[in-house]
Amino acid sequence: MKQIDLHVHSNVSDGTFTPKELVLYAKEKGLSAFALTDHDTVRGISEAEEAAKGEDLELIPGVEISSEYRGGDIHILGLYIDYRQVSFLDALQKFIEVREKRNVEMAEKLSQYGFPVTMEQMYAVYSKAVITRAHFAKYMKAKGYVSSCEEAFEKYIGKNGPCYVPRTMIQPKEAIRLIREAKGIPVLAHPLLYHLTLEELEEMIEELKEWGLQGIEVFYSMNQEGDESLVASLAKKWGLVMTGGSDFHGSTKPHIDLGVGRGDLCVWESLLEPLKKLKEERR
């Protein structure tokens, strides 16, 4: 049975591969399907779909929406979305505008701190991307302001850094609603990365399920021993379909490879069956 990857980023958000390059790389890796799930944008899906035409590879339209839950950052994946739906695109555009406002403030803080950065410079370098903190980190490294992207986050633009600007995000209830209205399947991404206790995680899943959550990311690159079994048990308990993905970003996360994560990730093609069943129900 072939493998798939349901959590992949392109350079339209904070990855380094173009959507077309991702299709070519997925073929090289022998995947039968992958989902393009860029942050708060679907701008790369058309290019990826065009590149996948006539190939033995399914391109799944997706998105990853950042939301705020009880003071924390929670990500909701949308799989098999109708990415051309006007109301969905309008909502994503508003998210991008919020990001852009934050980016302007962050650039101003960096400049005041001694790192001359303007949004004009950022757009010149990353013209096709939805600019995130990862782009600021890469820019700072390229300019020699820091020795690594990790240093940029740790010292300057991370949550405790002097140049950090908090971002206004929607609630997960709204993210789930938008995905379902776009005929997609809402999935809780990397649930163990939120560092919640098991009780807190179950409380969150119960609430998200009431709001329409349909899946949970069981197989993930950063899982440790026993994590898959734990999340799989939560999926069964709460009646959620299981998904899995590498969270591939290219050279932004060089230790994570497409399809295999850190080398031991296996996301089997059979996971698509319940997802496609939900997809048909959504239609």
C-alpha angles and dihedrals in degrees: 000000000000126000131239137194120218100181116058134145131205133195088270084083123009102319125099103222119084115236089254092050089052090056091051091046092048089054090048090052091050096242119159094205143001136184120227103218108172120176112274093330141086097189094118099052098085091054091048093048091050091050091049095052112121092008127117089245131098116221109205114203109230148151139199114223121197115219138173121242122178092331095314135103112251123182124212119195120210115206128191091010125171092242093185095062107124098217090049092050091048091053092049090050089057089052089052091050090054089051091050092052090051091047092055090053092047092050090051092050092048091050091049089050092055102269108110104218126155129182088236088062092045093051090048091057099035101030097152099041136092094238117235136171087272089066091051089051092050091047092050091050092048090051092049094245090125134015095231142008088248090059091051091056097040097048106026124007103027119103093274095040125112093239097047117124118194115233126226108232136180124249118264089244088064093045091052092047093051092049094048092047087054087056091251134134114248114219130184106237123222096340095189094058091074091072094225125154114253089255092051092047092051091048089053094047091049090052094045090049090055088053093052107274110162107177145029130207103245100164113055138157096242096049117127130204111310095010096107092051091049096050092042089056090051090050090053094045094051098036096246127150115243122240134172141195146163099234085227115194102164115229091353086076103021093175091062118075129192113270097357104052108197089356102279102069117120120182107175126214090237089076088073093068098074090038092054090048089056089044091057091047089052090053 
